[in-house]
Short mmCIF file of C-alpha atoms and ligand atoms in Angstrom, two decimals:
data_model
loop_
_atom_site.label_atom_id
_atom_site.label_comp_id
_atom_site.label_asym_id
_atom_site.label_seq_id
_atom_site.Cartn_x
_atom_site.Cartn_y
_atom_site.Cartn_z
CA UNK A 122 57.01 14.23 -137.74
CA UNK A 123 59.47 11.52 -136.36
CA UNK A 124 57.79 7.65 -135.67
CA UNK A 125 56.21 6.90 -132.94
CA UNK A 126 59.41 4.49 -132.40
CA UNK A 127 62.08 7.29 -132.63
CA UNK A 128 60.58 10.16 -131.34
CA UNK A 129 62.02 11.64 -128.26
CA UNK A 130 58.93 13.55 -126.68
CA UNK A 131 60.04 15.55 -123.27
CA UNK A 132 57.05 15.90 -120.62
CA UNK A 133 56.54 19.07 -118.66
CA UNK A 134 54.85 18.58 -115.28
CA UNK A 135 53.61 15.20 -113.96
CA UNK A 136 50.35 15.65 -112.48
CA UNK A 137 47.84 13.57 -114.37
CA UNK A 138 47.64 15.27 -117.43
CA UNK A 139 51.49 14.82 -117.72
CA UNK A 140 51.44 11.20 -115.99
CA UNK A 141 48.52 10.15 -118.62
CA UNK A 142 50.24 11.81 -122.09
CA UNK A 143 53.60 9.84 -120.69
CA UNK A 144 52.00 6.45 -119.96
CA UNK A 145 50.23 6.36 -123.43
CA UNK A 146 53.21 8.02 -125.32
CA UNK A 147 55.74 5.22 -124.03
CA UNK A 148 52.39 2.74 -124.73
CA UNK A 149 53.07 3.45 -128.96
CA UNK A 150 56.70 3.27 -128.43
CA UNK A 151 57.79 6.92 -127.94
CA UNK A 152 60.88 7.84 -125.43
CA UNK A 153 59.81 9.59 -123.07
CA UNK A 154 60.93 12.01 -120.25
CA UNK A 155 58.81 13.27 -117.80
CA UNK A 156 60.34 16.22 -115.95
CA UNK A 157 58.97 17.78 -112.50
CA UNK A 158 59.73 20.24 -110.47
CA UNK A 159 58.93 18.35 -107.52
CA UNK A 160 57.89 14.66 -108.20
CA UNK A 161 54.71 12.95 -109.90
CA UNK A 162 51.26 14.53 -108.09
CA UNK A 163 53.31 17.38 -106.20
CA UNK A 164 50.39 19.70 -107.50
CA UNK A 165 46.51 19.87 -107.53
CA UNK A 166 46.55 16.51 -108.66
CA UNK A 167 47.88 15.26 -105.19
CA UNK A 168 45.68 17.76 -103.36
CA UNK A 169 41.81 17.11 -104.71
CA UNK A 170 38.76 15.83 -104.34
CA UNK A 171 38.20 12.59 -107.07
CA UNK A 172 34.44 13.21 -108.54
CA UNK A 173 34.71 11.99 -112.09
CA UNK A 174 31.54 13.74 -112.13
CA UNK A 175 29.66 15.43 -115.33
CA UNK A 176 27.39 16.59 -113.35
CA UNK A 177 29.49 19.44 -112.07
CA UNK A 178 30.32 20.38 -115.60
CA UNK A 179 29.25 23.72 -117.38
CA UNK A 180 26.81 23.58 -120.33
CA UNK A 181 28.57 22.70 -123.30
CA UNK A 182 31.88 21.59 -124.38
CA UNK A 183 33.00 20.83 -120.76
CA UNK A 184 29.61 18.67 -120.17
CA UNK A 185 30.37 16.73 -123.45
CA UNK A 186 33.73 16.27 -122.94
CA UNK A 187 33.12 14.80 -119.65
CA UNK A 188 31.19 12.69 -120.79
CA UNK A 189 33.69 11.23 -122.90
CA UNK A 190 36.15 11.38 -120.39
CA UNK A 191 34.52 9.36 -117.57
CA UNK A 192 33.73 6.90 -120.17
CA UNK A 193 37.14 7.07 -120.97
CA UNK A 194 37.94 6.04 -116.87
CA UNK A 195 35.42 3.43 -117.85
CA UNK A 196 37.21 1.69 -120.44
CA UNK A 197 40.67 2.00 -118.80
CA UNK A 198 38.72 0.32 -115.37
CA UNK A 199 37.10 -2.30 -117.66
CA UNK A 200 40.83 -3.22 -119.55
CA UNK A 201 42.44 -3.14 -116.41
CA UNK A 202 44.78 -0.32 -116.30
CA UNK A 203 42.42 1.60 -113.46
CA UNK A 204 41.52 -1.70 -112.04
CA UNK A 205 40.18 -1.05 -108.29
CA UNK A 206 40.83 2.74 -108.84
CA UNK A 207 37.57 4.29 -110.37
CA UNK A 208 34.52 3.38 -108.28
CA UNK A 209 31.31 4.11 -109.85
CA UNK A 210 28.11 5.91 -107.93
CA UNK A 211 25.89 8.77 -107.90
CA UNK A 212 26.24 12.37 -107.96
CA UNK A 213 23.24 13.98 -105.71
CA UNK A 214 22.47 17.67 -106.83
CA UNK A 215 20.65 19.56 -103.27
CA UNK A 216 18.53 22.59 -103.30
CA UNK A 217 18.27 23.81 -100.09
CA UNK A 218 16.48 26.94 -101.04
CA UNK A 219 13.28 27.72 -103.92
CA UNK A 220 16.55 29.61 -105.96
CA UNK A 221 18.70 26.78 -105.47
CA UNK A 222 15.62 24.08 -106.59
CA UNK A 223 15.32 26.18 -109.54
CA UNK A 224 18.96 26.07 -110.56
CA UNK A 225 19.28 22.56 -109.88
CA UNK A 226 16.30 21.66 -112.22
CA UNK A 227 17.83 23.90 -114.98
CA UNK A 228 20.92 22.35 -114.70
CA UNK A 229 19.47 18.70 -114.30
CA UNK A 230 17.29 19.73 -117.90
CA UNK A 231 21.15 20.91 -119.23
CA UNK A 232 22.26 17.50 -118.25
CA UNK A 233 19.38 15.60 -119.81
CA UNK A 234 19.79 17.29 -122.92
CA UNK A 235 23.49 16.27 -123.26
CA UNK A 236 22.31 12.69 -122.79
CA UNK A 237 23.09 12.01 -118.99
CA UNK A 238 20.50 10.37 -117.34
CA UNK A 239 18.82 12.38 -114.72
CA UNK A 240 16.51 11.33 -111.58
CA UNK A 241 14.35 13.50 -109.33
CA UNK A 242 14.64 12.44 -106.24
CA UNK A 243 12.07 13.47 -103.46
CA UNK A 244 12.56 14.03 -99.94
CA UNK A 245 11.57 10.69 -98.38
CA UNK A 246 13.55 8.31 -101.03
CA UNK A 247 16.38 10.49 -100.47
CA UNK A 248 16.36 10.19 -96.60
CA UNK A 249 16.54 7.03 -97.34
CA UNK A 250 19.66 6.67 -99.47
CA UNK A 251 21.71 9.38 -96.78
CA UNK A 252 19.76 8.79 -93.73
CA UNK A 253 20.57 11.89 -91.61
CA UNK A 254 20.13 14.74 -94.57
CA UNK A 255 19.77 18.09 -93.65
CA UNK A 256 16.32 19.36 -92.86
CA UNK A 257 17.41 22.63 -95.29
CA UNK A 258 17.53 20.16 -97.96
CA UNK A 259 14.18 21.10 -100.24
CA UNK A 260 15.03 19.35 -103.98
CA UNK A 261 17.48 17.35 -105.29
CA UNK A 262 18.13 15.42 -108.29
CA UNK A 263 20.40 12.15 -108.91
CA UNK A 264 22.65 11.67 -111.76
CA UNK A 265 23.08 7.85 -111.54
CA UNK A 266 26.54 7.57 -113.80
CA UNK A 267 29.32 9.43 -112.61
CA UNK A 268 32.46 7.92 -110.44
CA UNK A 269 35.25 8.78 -108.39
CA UNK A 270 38.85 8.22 -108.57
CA UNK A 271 42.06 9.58 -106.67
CA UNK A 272 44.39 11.89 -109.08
CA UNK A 273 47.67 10.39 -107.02
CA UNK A 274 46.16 6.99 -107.03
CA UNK A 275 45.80 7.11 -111.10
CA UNK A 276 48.96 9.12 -112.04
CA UNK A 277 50.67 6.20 -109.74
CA UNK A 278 49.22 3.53 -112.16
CA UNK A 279 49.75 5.48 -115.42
CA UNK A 280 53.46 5.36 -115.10
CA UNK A 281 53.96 1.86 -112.83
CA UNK A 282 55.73 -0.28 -115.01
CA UNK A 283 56.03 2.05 -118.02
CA UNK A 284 59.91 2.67 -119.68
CA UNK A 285 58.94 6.47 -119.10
CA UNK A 286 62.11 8.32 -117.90
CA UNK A 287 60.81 10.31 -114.56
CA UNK A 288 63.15 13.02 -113.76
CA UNK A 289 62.02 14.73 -110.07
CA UNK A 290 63.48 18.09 -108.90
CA UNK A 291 63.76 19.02 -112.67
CA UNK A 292 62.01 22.28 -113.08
CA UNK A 293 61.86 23.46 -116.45
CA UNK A 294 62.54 27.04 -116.95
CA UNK A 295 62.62 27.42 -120.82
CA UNK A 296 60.72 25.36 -123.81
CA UNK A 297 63.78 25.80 -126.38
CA UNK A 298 62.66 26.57 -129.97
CA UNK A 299 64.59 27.01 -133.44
CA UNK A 300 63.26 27.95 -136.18
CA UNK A 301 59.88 27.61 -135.31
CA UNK A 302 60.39 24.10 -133.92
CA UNK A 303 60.87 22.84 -130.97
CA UNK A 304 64.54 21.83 -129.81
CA UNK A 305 63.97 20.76 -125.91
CA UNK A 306 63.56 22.52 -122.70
CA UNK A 307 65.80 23.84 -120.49
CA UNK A 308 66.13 22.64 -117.23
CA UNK A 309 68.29 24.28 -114.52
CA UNK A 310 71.75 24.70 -116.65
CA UNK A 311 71.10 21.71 -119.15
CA UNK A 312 69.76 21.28 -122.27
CA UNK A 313 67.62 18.06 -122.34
CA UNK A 314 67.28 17.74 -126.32
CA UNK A 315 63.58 16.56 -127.60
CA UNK A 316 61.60 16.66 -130.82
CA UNK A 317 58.09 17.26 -129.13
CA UNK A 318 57.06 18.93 -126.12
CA UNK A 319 53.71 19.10 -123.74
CA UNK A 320 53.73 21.72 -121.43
CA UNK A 321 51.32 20.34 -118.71
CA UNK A 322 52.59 21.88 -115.74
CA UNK A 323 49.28 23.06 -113.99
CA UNK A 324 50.06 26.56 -112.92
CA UNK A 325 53.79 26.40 -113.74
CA UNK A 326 53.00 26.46 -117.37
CA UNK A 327 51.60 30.42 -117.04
CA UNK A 328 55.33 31.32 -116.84
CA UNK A 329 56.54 28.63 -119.65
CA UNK A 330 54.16 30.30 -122.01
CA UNK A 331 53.67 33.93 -121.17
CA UNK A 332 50.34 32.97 -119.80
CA UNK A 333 50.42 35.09 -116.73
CA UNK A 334 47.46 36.77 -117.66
CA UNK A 335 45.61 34.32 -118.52
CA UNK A 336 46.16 31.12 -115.58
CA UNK A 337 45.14 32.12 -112.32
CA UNK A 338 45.69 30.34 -109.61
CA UNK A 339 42.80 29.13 -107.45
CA UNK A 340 42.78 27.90 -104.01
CA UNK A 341 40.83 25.38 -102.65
CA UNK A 342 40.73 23.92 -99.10
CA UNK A 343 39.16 20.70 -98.15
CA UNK A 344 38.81 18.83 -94.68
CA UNK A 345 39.55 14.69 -94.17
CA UNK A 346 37.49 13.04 -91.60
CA UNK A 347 38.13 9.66 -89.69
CA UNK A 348 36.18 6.56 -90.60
CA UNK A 349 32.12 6.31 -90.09
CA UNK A 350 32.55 2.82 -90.82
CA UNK A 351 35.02 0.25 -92.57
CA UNK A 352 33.03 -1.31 -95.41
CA UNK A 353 33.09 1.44 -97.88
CA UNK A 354 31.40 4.69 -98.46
CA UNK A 355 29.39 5.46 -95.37
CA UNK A 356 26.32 7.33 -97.91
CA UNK A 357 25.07 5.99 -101.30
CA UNK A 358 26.22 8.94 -103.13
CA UNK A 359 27.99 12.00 -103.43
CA UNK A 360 26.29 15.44 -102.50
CA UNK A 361 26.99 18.52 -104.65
CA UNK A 362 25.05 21.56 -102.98
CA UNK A 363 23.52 24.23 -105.82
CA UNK A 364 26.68 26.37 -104.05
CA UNK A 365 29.03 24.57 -106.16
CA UNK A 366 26.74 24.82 -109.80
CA UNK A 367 26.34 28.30 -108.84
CA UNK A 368 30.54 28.80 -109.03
CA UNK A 369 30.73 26.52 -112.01
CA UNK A 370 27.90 27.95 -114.05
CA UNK A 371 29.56 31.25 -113.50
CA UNK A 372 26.47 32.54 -111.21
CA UNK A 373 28.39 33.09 -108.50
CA UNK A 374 32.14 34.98 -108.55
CA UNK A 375 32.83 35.90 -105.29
CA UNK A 376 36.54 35.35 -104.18
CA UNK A 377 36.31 33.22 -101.19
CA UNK A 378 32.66 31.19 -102.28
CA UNK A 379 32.31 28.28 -100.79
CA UNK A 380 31.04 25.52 -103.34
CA UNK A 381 30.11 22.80 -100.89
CA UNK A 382 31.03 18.79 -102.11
CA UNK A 383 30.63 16.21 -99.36
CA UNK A 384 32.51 13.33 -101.11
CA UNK A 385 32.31 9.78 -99.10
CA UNK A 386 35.24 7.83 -100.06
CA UNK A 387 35.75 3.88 -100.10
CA UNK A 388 37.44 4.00 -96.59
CA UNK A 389 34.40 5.45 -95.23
CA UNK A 390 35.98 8.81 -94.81
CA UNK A 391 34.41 11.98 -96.15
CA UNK A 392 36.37 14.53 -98.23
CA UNK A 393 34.62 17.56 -97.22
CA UNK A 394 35.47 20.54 -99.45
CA UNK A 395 36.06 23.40 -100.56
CA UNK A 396 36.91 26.89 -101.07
CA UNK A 397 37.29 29.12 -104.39
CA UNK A 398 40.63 31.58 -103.34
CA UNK A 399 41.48 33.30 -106.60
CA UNK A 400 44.78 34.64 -107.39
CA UNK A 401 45.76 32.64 -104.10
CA UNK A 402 48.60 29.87 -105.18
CA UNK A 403 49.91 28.95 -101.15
CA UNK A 404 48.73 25.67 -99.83
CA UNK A 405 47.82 26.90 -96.50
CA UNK A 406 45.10 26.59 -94.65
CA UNK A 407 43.09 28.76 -92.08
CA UNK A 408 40.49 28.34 -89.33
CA UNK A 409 37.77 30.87 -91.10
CA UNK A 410 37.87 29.04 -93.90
CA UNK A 411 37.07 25.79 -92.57
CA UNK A 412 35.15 26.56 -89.91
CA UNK A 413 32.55 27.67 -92.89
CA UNK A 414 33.33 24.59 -94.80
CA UNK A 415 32.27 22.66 -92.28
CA UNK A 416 29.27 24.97 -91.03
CA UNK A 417 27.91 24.84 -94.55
CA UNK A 418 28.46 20.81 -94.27
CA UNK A 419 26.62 20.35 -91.20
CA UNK A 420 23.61 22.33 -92.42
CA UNK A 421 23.33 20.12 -95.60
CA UNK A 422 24.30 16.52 -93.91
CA UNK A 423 24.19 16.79 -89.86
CA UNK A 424 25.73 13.16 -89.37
CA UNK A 425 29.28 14.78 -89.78
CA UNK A 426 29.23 16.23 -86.18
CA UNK A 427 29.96 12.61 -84.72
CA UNK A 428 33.09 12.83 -86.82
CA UNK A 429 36.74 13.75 -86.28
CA UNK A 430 38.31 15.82 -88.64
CA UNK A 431 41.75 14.26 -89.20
CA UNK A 432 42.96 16.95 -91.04
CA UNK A 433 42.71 20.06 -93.67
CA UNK A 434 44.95 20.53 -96.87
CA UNK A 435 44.80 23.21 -99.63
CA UNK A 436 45.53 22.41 -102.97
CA UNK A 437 45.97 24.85 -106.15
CA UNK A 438 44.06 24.81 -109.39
CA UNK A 439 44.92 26.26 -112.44
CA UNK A 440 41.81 28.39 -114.46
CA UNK A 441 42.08 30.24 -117.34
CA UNK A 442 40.66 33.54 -118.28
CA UNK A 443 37.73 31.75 -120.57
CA UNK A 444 36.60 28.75 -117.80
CA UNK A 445 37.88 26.56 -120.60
CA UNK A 446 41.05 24.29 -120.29
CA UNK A 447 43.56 25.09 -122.93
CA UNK A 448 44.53 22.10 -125.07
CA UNK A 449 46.18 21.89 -128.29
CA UNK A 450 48.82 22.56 -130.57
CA UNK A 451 51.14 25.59 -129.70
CA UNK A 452 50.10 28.02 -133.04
CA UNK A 453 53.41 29.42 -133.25
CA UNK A 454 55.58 26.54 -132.40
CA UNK A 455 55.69 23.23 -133.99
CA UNK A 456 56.27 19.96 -131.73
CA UNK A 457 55.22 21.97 -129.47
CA UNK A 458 51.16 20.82 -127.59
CA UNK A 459 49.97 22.75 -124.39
CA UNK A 460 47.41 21.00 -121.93
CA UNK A 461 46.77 23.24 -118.88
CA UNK A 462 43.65 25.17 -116.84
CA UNK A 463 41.61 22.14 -115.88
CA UNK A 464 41.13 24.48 -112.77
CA UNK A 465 38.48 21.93 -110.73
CA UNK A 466 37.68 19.43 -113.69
CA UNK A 467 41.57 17.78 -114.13
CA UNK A 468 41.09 14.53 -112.23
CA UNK A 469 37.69 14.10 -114.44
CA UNK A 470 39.24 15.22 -117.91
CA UNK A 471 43.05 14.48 -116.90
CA UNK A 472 43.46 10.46 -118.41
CA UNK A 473 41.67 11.57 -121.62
CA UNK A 474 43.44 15.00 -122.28
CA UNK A 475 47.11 13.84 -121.43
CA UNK A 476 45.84 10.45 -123.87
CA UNK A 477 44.56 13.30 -126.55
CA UNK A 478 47.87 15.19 -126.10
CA UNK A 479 50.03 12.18 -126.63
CA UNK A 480 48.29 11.39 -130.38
CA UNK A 481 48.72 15.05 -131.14
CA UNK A 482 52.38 14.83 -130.21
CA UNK A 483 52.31 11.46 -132.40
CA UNK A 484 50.74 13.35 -135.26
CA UNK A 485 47.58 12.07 -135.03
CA UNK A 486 44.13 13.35 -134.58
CA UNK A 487 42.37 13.01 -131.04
CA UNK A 488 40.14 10.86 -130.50
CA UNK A 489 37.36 13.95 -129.02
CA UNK A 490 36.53 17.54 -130.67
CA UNK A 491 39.38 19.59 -128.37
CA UNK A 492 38.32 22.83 -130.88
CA UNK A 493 37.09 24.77 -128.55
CA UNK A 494 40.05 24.38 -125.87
CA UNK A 495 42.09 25.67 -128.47
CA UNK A 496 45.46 27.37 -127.93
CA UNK A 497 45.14 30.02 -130.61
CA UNK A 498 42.27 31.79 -127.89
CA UNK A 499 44.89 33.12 -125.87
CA UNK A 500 47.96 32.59 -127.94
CA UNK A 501 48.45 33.82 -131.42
CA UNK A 502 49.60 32.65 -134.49
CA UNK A 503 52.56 34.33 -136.36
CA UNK A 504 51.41 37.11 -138.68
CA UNK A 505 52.72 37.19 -141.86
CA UNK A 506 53.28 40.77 -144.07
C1 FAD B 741 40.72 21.42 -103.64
C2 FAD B 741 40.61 20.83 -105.02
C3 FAD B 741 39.60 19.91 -105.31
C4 FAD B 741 39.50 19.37 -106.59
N1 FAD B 741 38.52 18.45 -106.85
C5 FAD B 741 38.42 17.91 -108.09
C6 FAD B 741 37.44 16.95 -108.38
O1 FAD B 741 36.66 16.54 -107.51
N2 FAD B 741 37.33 16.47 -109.65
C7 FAD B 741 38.17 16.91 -110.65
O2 FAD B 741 38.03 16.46 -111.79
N3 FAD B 741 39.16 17.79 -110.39
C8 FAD B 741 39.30 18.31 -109.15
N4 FAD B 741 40.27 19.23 -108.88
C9 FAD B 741 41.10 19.72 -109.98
C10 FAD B 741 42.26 18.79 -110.31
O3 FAD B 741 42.96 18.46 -109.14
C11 FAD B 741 43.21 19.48 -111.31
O4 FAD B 741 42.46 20.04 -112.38
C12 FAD B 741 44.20 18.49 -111.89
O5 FAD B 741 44.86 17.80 -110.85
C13 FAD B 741 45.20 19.20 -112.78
O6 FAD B 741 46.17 18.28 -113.18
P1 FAD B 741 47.43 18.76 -113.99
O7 FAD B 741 48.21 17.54 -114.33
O8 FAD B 741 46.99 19.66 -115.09
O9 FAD B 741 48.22 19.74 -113.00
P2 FAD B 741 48.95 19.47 -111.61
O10 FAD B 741 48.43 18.31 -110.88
O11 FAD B 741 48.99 20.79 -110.89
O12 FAD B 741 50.43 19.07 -112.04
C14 FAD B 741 51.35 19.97 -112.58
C15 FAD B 741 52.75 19.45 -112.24
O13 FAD B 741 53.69 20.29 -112.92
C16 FAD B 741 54.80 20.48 -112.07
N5 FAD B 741 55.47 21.72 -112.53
C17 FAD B 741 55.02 23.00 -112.41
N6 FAD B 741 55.89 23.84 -112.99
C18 FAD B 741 56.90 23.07 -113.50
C19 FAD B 741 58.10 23.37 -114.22
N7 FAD B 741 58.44 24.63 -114.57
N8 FAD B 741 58.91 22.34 -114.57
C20 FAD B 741 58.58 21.04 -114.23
N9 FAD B 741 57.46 20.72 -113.54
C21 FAD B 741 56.63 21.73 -113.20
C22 FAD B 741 54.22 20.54 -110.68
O14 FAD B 741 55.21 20.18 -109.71
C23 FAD B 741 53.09 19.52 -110.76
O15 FAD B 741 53.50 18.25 -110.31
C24 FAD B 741 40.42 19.77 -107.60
C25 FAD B 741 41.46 20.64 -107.29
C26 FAD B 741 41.56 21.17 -106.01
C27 FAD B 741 42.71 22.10 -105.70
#
């Protein structure tokens, strides 16, 4: 492997896995080009919700490496790089049925056990913090340490000021190999010449890879609403119905679910969100659709109706096959590293995966276990006679 100082390491896709692996790739003195098909945060990153949360995460690897990767926004807030960009508060888990209680404390003991710190929160205190709750509302639980932070705000920062070259309208069609090493990518008619390349091109990497089996696309549509007030978030927390566990622990599958976020943000809007549309990679949105986002929103938190909704978006996310992201080495192709399928986790895991991806393009070891987001799942190694 080249130095850090001569290496020429070409970027695929710069959404905030891409934007992050650029920013701390140019940071050790690699050249860098970053090459989009559209511009920096044209995909889900620019069309999200911003929980930093690990409580959302899955049991396991993805609740661990959370953990390390909100600690990781912690650290980049605290040195200055996400200065004013990652706000910390508290993720509210709601039960609004005796299933949904149940779920919520299994998931709260799943928490606990990976070392989060965990609150039960009854009824009256809880009124108290979001005055106005839903009389549905029967449990909840608080997880005191997660954050929030906007993917388009973040992927701004990570390349302000870098020397990273950012190429828009470049779509890549081709990752060039020879030998078994990487040679560059092709882009349009060109050749753009590189000795390392990360494919992290959200759903555009399926076709880069032969991964169209394995990346689907998954819709999600959110609503904005106007202002409940100027001086910040408008509740002390963010409110995660059981809905949402249900889709991320895999409980619930149906295409179409609805797993319900009410996310105040620091203009004292509320990002209201959001539907699970597989195989659905359009960014449109329809009435159905958020007429049930917002009837399942007014059920949990009834305060909403003196809002205006300023407007809906959809965005895309990329899942794989597994529920796992795939990060790693390319098995078959040195210089080659693939980080992809963060499907609703990437603004969360996004800084510290594109950070991992750049020391694995370096040569170096990451700083967290990435084994089990492993390329060699879905893409195998050469077999020798
Ligand atoms: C509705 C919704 C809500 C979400 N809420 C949250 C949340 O609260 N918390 C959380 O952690 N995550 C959330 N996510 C998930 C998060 O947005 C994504 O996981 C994350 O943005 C993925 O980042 P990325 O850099 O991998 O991909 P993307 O942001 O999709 O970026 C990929 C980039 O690659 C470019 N590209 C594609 N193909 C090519 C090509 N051939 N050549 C060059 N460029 C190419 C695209 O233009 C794009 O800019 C949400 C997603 C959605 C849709």
């Amino acid at each position: 492997m080249a130095s850090s100082t001569s290496i020429h390491v070409a970027v695929i896709g710069a959404g905030i896995v891409g934007a992050s692996a650029a920013h701390f790739l140019a940071a050790a003195g690699a050249r860098v080009t970053l090459l989009d098909a559209s511009g920096p945060a044209a995909g889900a990153t620019g069309a999200s919700d911003g929980a930093v949360s690990v409580a959302s995460k899955r049991p396991g690897p993805m609740m661990d490496l959370a953990r390390h990767a909100r600690a990781f926004y912690a650290r980049c807030e605290r040195e200055g790089l996400f200065r004013g960009l990652f706000h910390r508060r508290s993720t509210f888990l709601v039960a609004r049925t005796a299933v949904e209680a149940d779920l919520v404390a299994q998931h709260g003991a799943d928490l606990a056990r990976a070392g989060e710190r965990v609150f039960e929160v009854d009824r009256a205190t809880l009124l108290e913090r979001v005055p106005g709750l839903g009389a549905s509302v029967c449990a909840a639980l608080e997880i005191p340490d997660d954050g929030h932070a906007l993917g388009y705000e973040i992927t701004e920062r990570l390349l302000r000021g870098t020397s990273v070259d950012i190429r828009r309208s470049a779509p890549a069609s081709e990752i060039v190999t020879q030998a078994g090493r990487v040679a560059g990518v092709a882009v349009r008619d060109d050749l753009l010449a590189a000795d390392a390349v990360l494919v992290a091109a959200g759903i555009g990497s399926a076709p880069l890879l032969g991964l169209g089996d394995i990346l689907i696309p998954r819709k999600g549509q959110m609503v904005v609403t106007d202002r409940a007030g100027s001086a910040g978030p408008a509740i002390d927390g963010h409110l995660m119905a059981a809905s949402y566990l249900a889709a991320k622990r895999g409980i619930v599958r149906d295409n179409g679910h609805i797993g319900l976020v009410i996310d105040p943000l620091m203009t004292g809007q509320f990002l209201i969100g959001g539907s699970r549309e597989d195989h659905r990679s359009d960014h449109t949105t329809d009435a159905s659709t958020i007429a049930a986002i917002l009837r399942e929103a007014l059920d949990l938190y009834p305060p909403l109706a003196q809002r205006r909704v300023l407007r809906s978006f959809a965005g895309v996310r990329t899942a794989s096959r597994d529920g796992l992201p795939i990060v790693g080495p390319h098995p078959r192709h040195d210089g080659l590293v693939v980080a992809t399928g963060f499907e609703g986790d990437g603004i969360c895991l996004g800084p510290l995966m594109g950070a991992s991806a750049a020391r694995l393009l370096l040569g170096q070891s990451p700083d967290v276990d990435l084994s089990a987001l492993a390329p060699e799942r879905f893409l195998r190694a050469e077999v020798h006679a």
